[in-house]
Amino acid sequence: MELYRFKWQGADQSGRKLSGEVVSRSQAAVQDELQKHRITVKRVRKKGSLSGRGRVNAKDITVFTRQMATMIRAGIPMLQSIEVVSESVKKPSMVRLLQDLANDVSSGSSFSEALRRHPRHFDRLFVNLVDAGEQSGSLDQMLDRVASYKEKVESLKGRVKKALWYPAAVLLVGLGVTSLLLVKVVPEFESMFAGFGGELPAMTQATIRMSEAAQAYWLHALGAVVGAIYLLRMAMRRSAKVTYQVHAMMLRMPILGDILHKSAVSRFTRTVATTYSAGVPLIEGLSTAAGATGNAVYERAVEQVRHDVATGQPLHFAMRMTNQFPALAIQMVSIGEESGALDAMLSRVADYFEEEVDNKVDALTSLMEPLVIVVLGVLVGGVIVSMYLPIFEIGTAL
């Protein structure tokens, strides 16, 4: 059903002017809804459709979760809570999602059942915790717990992305500036050098040959790089084996690999701690945590852990058998199992490795700052020096 945002103007029974916005399927439906509240409608104007505009991201879901927790804690009924939150949202795609949830709840579905119909936006962890909260009567606490979990995971994802993008950005800037010099600047010098009549320095000759190759093949090279990236992404989507190999290679990278290792361990322990403390069985929590690690190598390792725990092995022993988890994490999980405080110990492990990721990213950023100068100096400075060498030699001869 197509939904639209309408802006209305009217007056109440005392004649006071009122106005607002509402989401509905038609102008007549808006008028009927306002008349139920004894509002005399003077004008209703369609502002636009809500279909296919914008994209619901993790931040939108986190804010929605926090708002729902506040509404339910205040004693507001579920359907009315969703409608109130929907009125405060501006992104059309998010409004559409909330309207779908409201329709499902109004037709008799529970909140967890309504969420389950939208797996793209609400994962198994979200749905399982909401279901546990509905059954235990602590839905507001569960929603707060989900929101806190998502905030921590998204913060960790942001730091890891920063660690991955920073080196790539430096390399791209260096290559871009160098390519611009080779394609646009060096040819100007080459035409000037043609009238010198003497032999050019070896460094200058090498730069000119690179410039000729860049002018002839830059479009082919750009197409090859874009095509290779596209093919790799398609292969990763269609083949779990390719995805596993790529993720394994990323884990072996210097510095970045260690950050990815610690990030995966942190996300795994944070997910298991959240589900276990909410009363979700450990086996089901491990199944949810496998997809939350963000890495195919650790996903396979967690699946192996889940299988071993299902056959009666302790969690720490199953983790040790994968040869993927750090010794510190295994020891702390062992202590948590022996003391009966597994969820608290898993949370401490997650906090520890999140702090390690922070420190590694900060160290990488500090390391990259001088590296930026070195890379740009070698690439750009090398081209410039090679172009001025013949001029310096002529000046010396004179």
Coordinates of C-alpha atoms in Angstrom, one line a residue:
M1 CA 0.0 0.0 0.0
E2 CA 1.4 3.4 -1.0
L3 CA 1.9 5.8 1.9
Y4 CA 2.2 9.6 1.7
R5 CA 3.1 12.4 4.1
F6 CA 0.3 15.0 4.4
K7 CA 0.4 18.4 5.9
W8 CA -3.0 19.5 7.4
Q9 CA -4.5 22.7 8.9
G10 CA -7.7 22.9 11.0
A11 CA -9.3 24.0 14.2
D12 CA -10.6 22.3 17.4
Q13 CA -14.0 22.7 18.9
S14 CA -13.0 26.0 20.6
G15 CA -11.9 27.5 17.3
R16 CA -8.1 27.3 18.1
K17 CA -6.0 26.9 14.9
L18 CA -4.1 23.6 14.6
S19 CA -1.7 22.2 12.1
G20 CA 0.6 19.2 11.7
E21 CA 1.9 16.4 9.5
V22 CA 0.6 12.8 9.3
V23 CA 1.4 9.7 7.3
S24 CA -1.5 8.0 5.6
R25 CA -2.6 6.3 2.4
S26 CA -5.0 9.1 1.1
Q27 CA -6.4 12.5 1.8
A28 CA -9.7 11.1 2.8
A29 CA -8.1 8.8 5.4
V30 CA -6.4 11.8 6.9
Q31 CA -9.7 13.7 7.2
D32 CA -11.4 10.7 8.8
E33 CA -8.6 10.3 11.3
L34 CA -8.7 14.0 12.3
Q35 CA -12.5 14.1 12.5
K36 CA -12.3 11.2 15.0
H37 CA -10.3 13.6 17.3
R38 CA -13.0 16.3 16.7
I39 CA -10.8 18.5 14.5
T40 CA -12.4 20.5 11.8
V41 CA -10.2 20.1 8.7
K42 CA -9.7 23.2 6.6
R43 CA -6.8 22.1 4.4
V44 CA -4.9 18.9 3.6
R45 CA -1.9 19.0 1.3
K46 CA 0.2 16.0 0.1
K47 CA 3.9 16.6 0.6
G48 CA 5.2 13.4 -1.1
S49 CA 5.4 9.7 -1.3
L50 CA 7.4 7.5 1.3
S51 CA 8.3 4.8 -1.1
G52 CA 12.0 4.2 -1.9
R53 CA 13.4 7.4 -0.5
G54 CA 16.5 7.1 1.7
R55 CA 17.9 4.1 3.4
V56 CA 17.3 2.7 6.9
N57 CA 20.7 2.4 8.5
A58 CA 21.9 1.1 11.9
K59 CA 21.7 4.5 13.5
D60 CA 18.0 4.9 12.6
I61 CA 17.3 1.5 14.2
T62 CA 19.3 2.4 17.3
V63 CA 17.4 5.7 17.8
F64 CA 14.1 3.9 17.2
T65 CA 15.0 1.3 19.9
R66 CA 15.9 3.9 22.4
Q67 CA 12.7 5.8 21.8
M68 CA 10.6 2.7 22.1
A69 CA 12.3 1.7 25.4
T70 CA 11.4 5.2 26.7
M71 CA 7.8 5.0 25.5
I72 CA 7.2 1.5 27.0
R73 CA 8.8 2.5 30.3
A74 CA 6.4 5.4 30.5
G75 CA 3.5 3.0 30.2
I76 CA 2.4 3.9 26.6
P77 CA 0.8 1.0 24.7
M78 CA 2.9 -0.6 22.0
L79 CA 0.9 0.5 19.0
Q80 CA 0.6 4.1 20.2
S81 CA 4.4 4.1 20.9
I82 CA 5.2 3.1 17.4
E83 CA 2.9 5.8 16.0
V84 CA 4.4 8.5 18.2
V85 CA 7.9 7.5 17.1
S86 CA 6.8 7.5 13.5
E87 CA 5.5 11.1 13.7
S88 CA 9.0 12.3 14.9
V89 CA 10.9 10.6 12.1
K90 CA 11.7 12.5 8.9
K91 CA 13.3 9.8 6.7
P92 CA 10.6 8.4 4.4
S93 CA 12.0 4.9 4.3
M94 CA 12.1 4.7 8.1
V95 CA 8.5 6.1 8.3
R96 CA 7.5 3.4 5.9
L97 CA 9.1 0.7 8.1
L98 CA 7.4 2.0 11.2
Q99 CA 4.0 2.1 9.5
D100 CA 4.5 -1.6 8.5
L101 CA 5.3 -2.4 12.1
A102 CA 2.2 -0.5 13.3
N103 CA 0.0 -2.3 10.8
D104 CA 1.3 -5.7 11.9
V105 CA 0.9 -4.9 15.6
S106 CA -2.6 -3.5 15.0
S107 CA -3.6 -6.8 13.2
G108 CA -2.8 -8.8 16.3
S109 CA 0.9 -9.7 15.9
S110 CA 3.3 -9.3 18.8
F111 CA 6.1 -6.8 18.6
S112 CA 8.7 -9.5 18.1
E113 CA 6.6 -11.2 15.3
A114 CA 6.3 -7.8 13.6
L115 CA 10.1 -7.3 13.8
R116 CA 10.8 -10.8 12.4
R117 CA 9.0 -9.9 9.2
H118 CA 11.8 -7.3 8.5
P119 CA 15.1 -9.3 8.7
R120 CA 17.0 -6.7 6.7
H121 CA 16.6 -4.2 9.6
F122 CA 16.1 -6.4 12.7
D123 CA 18.6 -9.3 13.0
R124 CA 18.1 -12.5 15.0
L125 CA 19.7 -11.0 18.1
F126 CA 17.2 -8.1 18.1
V127 CA 14.2 -10.3 17.6
N128 CA 15.3 -12.9 20.2
L129 CA 15.9 -10.3 22.9
V130 CA 12.6 -8.5 22.2
D131 CA 10.8 -11.9 22.4
A132 CA 12.5 -12.7 25.7
G133 CA 11.5 -9.2 27.0
E134 CA 7.9 -9.7 26.0
Q135 CA 7.8 -13.1 27.7
S136 CA 9.5 -11.8 30.9
G137 CA 7.7 -8.5 31.1
S138 CA 10.9 -6.5 30.8
L139 CA 10.6 -5.3 27.2
D140 CA 11.9 -1.8 28.0
Q141 CA 15.1 -3.2 29.6
M142 CA 15.6 -5.5 26.7
L143 CA 15.2 -2.6 24.2
D144 CA 17.7 -0.6 26.2
R145 CA 20.1 -3.5 26.2
V146 CA 19.7 -3.9 22.4
A147 CA 20.3 -0.2 21.9
S148 CA 23.5 -0.3 24.0
Y149 CA 24.7 -3.3 22.2
K150 CA 24.1 -1.7 18.8
E151 CA 25.8 1.5 19.8
K152 CA 28.9 -0.4 20.9
V153 CA 29.1 -2.6 17.8
E154 CA 28.6 0.4 15.4
S155 CA 31.2 2.4 17.3
L156 CA 33.6 -0.5 16.9
K157 CA 32.7 -0.9 13.2
G158 CA 33.4 2.8 12.7
R159 CA 36.9 2.5 14.2
V160 CA 37.7 -0.5 12.1
K161 CA 36.6 1.2 9.0
K162 CA 38.7 4.2 9.9
A163 CA 41.7 1.8 10.2
L164 CA 41.0 0.3 6.8
W165 CA 40.2 3.5 4.8
Y166 CA 43.0 5.7 6.1
P167 CA 45.8 3.8 4.4
A168 CA 43.7 3.3 1.2
A169 CA 43.0 7.0 1.1
V170 CA 46.7 7.9 1.4
L171 CA 47.6 5.5 -1.4
L172 CA 44.8 6.8 -3.6
V173 CA 45.8 10.4 -3.1
G174 CA 49.4 9.6 -3.9
L175 CA 48.6 7.7 -7.0
G176 CA 46.1 10.3 -8.1
V177 CA 48.5 13.2 -7.8
T178 CA 51.3 11.3 -9.5
S179 CA 49.0 10.2 -12.4
L180 CA 47.9 13.9 -12.8
L181 CA 51.6 15.0 -13.0
L182 CA 52.4 12.2 -15.5
V183 CA 49.5 12.8 -17.8
K184 CA 49.3 16.7 -17.7
V185 CA 52.5 18.2 -16.4
V186 CA 55.3 15.9 -17.7
P187 CA 54.3 16.2 -21.4
E188 CA 54.8 20.0 -21.2
F189 CA 58.4 19.5 -19.9
E190 CA 58.9 16.8 -22.6
S191 CA 58.2 19.2 -25.4
M192 CA 60.6 21.7 -23.9
F193 CA 63.4 19.0 -23.5
A194 CA 63.0 18.1 -27.2
G195 CA 64.9 21.3 -28.1
F196 CA 67.8 20.7 -25.8
G197 CA 69.6 18.4 -28.2
G198 CA 71.6 16.6 -25.4
E199 CA 71.0 13.4 -23.6
L200 CA 68.6 13.6 -20.7
P201 CA 69.4 12.1 -17.3
A202 CA 68.3 8.5 -16.7
M203 CA 65.8 9.5 -14.0
T204 CA 64.2 12.0 -16.4
Q205 CA 64.1 9.4 -19.3
A206 CA 62.4 6.9 -16.9
T207 CA 59.8 9.5 -15.9
I208 CA 59.1 10.4 -19.6
R209 CA 58.6 6.7 -20.4
M210 CA 56.2 6.4 -17.5
S211 CA 54.3 9.5 -18.7
E212 CA 54.0 8.0 -22.2
A213 CA 52.6 4.8 -20.7
A214 CA 50.2 6.6 -18.5
Q215 CA 48.9 8.8 -21.4
A216 CA 48.4 5.7 -23.5
Y217 CA 46.9 3.3 -20.9
W218 CA 45.5 5.3 -18.0
L219 CA 41.9 4.6 -19.1
H220 CA 42.7 0.8 -19.5
A221 CA 44.3 0.8 -16.1
L222 CA 41.4 2.6 -14.4
G223 CA 38.9 0.2 -16.1
A224 CA 41.0 -2.8 -15.0
V225 CA 41.1 -1.7 -11.4
V226 CA 37.4 -0.9 -11.3
G227 CA 36.6 -4.2 -13.0
A228 CA 38.8 -6.2 -10.6
I229 CA 37.1 -4.6 -7.6
Y230 CA 33.6 -5.3 -9.0
L231 CA 34.5 -8.9 -9.9
L232 CA 35.9 -9.5 -6.5
R233 CA 32.8 -8.2 -4.8
M234 CA 30.6 -10.3 -7.0
A235 CA 32.7 -13.4 -6.3
M236 CA 32.5 -12.8 -2.5
R237 CA 28.7 -12.5 -2.7
R238 CA 28.3 -15.7 -4.7
S239 CA 31.0 -17.8 -3.2
A240 CA 31.5 -18.5 0.5
K241 CA 34.9 -20.0 -0.3
V242 CA 36.2 -16.8 -1.9
T243 CA 34.8 -14.7 1.0
Y244 CA 36.6 -16.9 3.4
Q245 CA 39.9 -16.7 1.5
V246 CA 39.7 -12.9 1.3
H247 CA 38.9 -12.5 5.0
A248 CA 41.7 -14.9 5.9
M249 CA 44.1 -12.8 3.8
M250 CA 43.0 -9.6 5.6
L251 CA 43.6 -11.2 9.0
R252 CA 47.2 -11.9 7.9
M253 CA 47.9 -8.3 7.0
P254 CA 50.4 -6.4 9.2
I255 CA 48.8 -4.1 11.8
L256 CA 45.4 -4.1 10.1
G257 CA 45.1 -7.9 10.6
D258 CA 45.6 -7.5 14.4
I259 CA 42.9 -4.8 14.5
L260 CA 40.5 -7.1 12.6
H261 CA 41.3 -10.1 14.9
K262 CA 40.6 -8.0 18.0
S263 CA 37.4 -6.5 16.5
A264 CA 36.0 -10.0 15.6
V265 CA 36.7 -11.3 19.2
S266 CA 35.1 -8.2 20.7
R267 CA 32.0 -8.5 18.6
F268 CA 31.7 -12.2 19.4
T269 CA 32.0 -11.8 23.1
R270 CA 29.8 -8.8 23.2
T271 CA 27.0 -10.6 21.3
V272 CA 27.2 -13.8 23.5
A273 CA 27.3 -11.7 26.7
T274 CA 24.2 -9.8 25.6
T275 CA 22.2 -12.8 24.7
Y276 CA 23.3 -14.9 27.7
S277 CA 22.5 -12.2 30.2
A278 CA 19.0 -11.9 28.6
G279 CA 18.3 -15.5 29.2
V280 CA 18.8 -16.7 25.6
P281 CA 20.2 -20.3 25.6
L282 CA 24.0 -20.4 25.0
I283 CA 23.6 -22.5 21.8
E284 CA 21.2 -20.1 20.3
G285 CA 23.4 -17.2 21.4
L286 CA 26.4 -18.7 19.7
S287 CA 24.4 -19.1 16.5
T288 CA 23.6 -15.4 16.5
A289 CA 27.1 -14.5 17.4
A290 CA 28.5 -16.3 14.4
G291 CA 27.0 -13.8 12.0
A292 CA 27.9 -10.9 14.2
T293 CA 31.7 -11.3 14.1
G294 CA 31.9 -9.7 10.6
N295 CA 34.5 -12.1 9.4
A296 CA 34.0 -15.4 7.6
V297 CA 37.0 -17.0 9.4
Y298 CA 35.6 -16.3 12.8
E299 CA 32.1 -17.1 11.7
R300 CA 33.3 -20.6 10.8
A301 CA 35.2 -20.8 14.1
V302 CA 32.1 -19.8 16.1
E303 CA 30.0 -22.4 14.2
Q304 CA 32.6 -25.0 15.3
V305 CA 32.4 -23.7 18.9
R306 CA 28.6 -24.0 18.8
H307 CA 28.8 -27.6 17.6
D308 CA 31.3 -28.6 20.3
V309 CA 29.2 -26.9 23.0
A310 CA 26.1 -28.7 21.8
T311 CA 27.9 -32.0 22.3
G312 CA 28.8 -31.2 25.9
Q313 CA 32.1 -29.4 25.7
P314 CA 32.7 -26.3 27.9
L315 CA 32.7 -23.0 26.0
H316 CA 36.4 -22.2 26.8
F317 CA 37.6 -25.6 25.7
A318 CA 35.6 -25.3 22.4
M319 CA 37.1 -21.9 21.8
R320 CA 40.6 -23.2 22.4
M321 CA 40.1 -26.0 19.8
T322 CA 39.5 -23.5 17.0
N323 CA 43.0 -22.0 17.3
Q324 CA 41.5 -18.6 16.5
F325 CA 40.7 -17.0 19.9
P326 CA 43.4 -15.3 22.0
A327 CA 44.6 -17.0 25.2
L328 CA 43.4 -14.1 27.3
A329 CA 39.9 -14.4 26.1
I330 CA 39.8 -18.2 26.6
Q331 CA 41.2 -17.9 30.2
M332 CA 38.6 -15.2 31.1
V333 CA 35.8 -17.3 29.7
S334 CA 37.0 -20.3 31.7
I335 CA 37.0 -18.2 34.9
G336 CA 33.5 -17.0 34.1
E337 CA 32.2 -20.5 33.6
E338 CA 33.8 -21.7 36.8
S339 CA 32.4 -18.7 38.8
G340 CA 29.0 -18.7 37.3
A341 CA 29.4 -15.2 35.9
L342 CA 30.0 -15.9 32.3
D343 CA 28.0 -12.9 31.0
A344 CA 30.0 -10.5 33.1
M345 CA 33.3 -12.0 32.1
L346 CA 32.4 -11.9 28.4
S347 CA 31.5 -8.2 28.7
R348 CA 34.9 -7.6 30.3
V349 CA 36.6 -9.4 27.4
A350 CA 34.6 -7.3 24.9
D351 CA 35.5 -4.1 26.8
Y352 CA 39.2 -5.1 26.8
F353 CA 39.4 -5.9 23.1
E354 CA 37.4 -2.8 22.2
E355 CA 40.0 -0.7 24.1
E356 CA 42.8 -2.6 22.3
V357 CA 41.2 -1.8 18.9
D358 CA 41.0 1.9 20.0
N359 CA 44.7 1.9 20.9
K360 CA 45.7 0.1 17.6
V361 CA 43.6 2.6 15.5
D362 CA 45.2 5.5 17.3
A363 CA 48.7 4.1 16.8
L364 CA 47.9 3.4 13.1
T365 CA 46.7 7.0 12.7
S366 CA 49.9 8.3 14.3
L367 CA 52.0 6.1 12.1
M368 CA 50.2 7.1 8.9
E369 CA 50.7 10.8 9.4
P370 CA 54.5 10.7 8.7
L371 CA 53.9 7.9 6.1
V372 CA 51.6 10.3 4.2
I373 CA 54.5 12.8 3.9
V374 CA 56.9 10.0 2.8
V375 CA 54.6 8.6 0.2
L376 CA 53.6 11.9 -1.3
G377 CA 57.3 13.1 -1.1
V378 CA 58.5 10.0 -3.0
L379 CA 55.8 9.9 -5.6
V380 CA 55.3 13.6 -6.3
G381 CA 58.8 14.8 -5.3
G382 CA 60.4 12.1 -7.5
V383 CA 58.5 13.3 -10.6
I384 CA 59.2 17.0 -10.0
V385 CA 62.9 16.4 -9.3
S386 CA 63.3 14.2 -12.5
M387 CA 61.8 17.1 -14.5
Y388 CA 64.1 19.7 -13.1
L389 CA 67.3 17.7 -13.4
P390 CA 68.0 18.7 -17.0
I391 CA 67.4 22.3 -16.2
F392 CA 69.9 22.1 -13.3
E393 CA 72.5 20.5 -15.6
I394 CA 72.1 23.2 -18.2
G395 CA 72.5 25.9 -15.5
T396 CA 75.7 24.1 -14.3
A397 CA 77.1 23.9 -17.8
L398 CA 76.5 27.6 -18.4

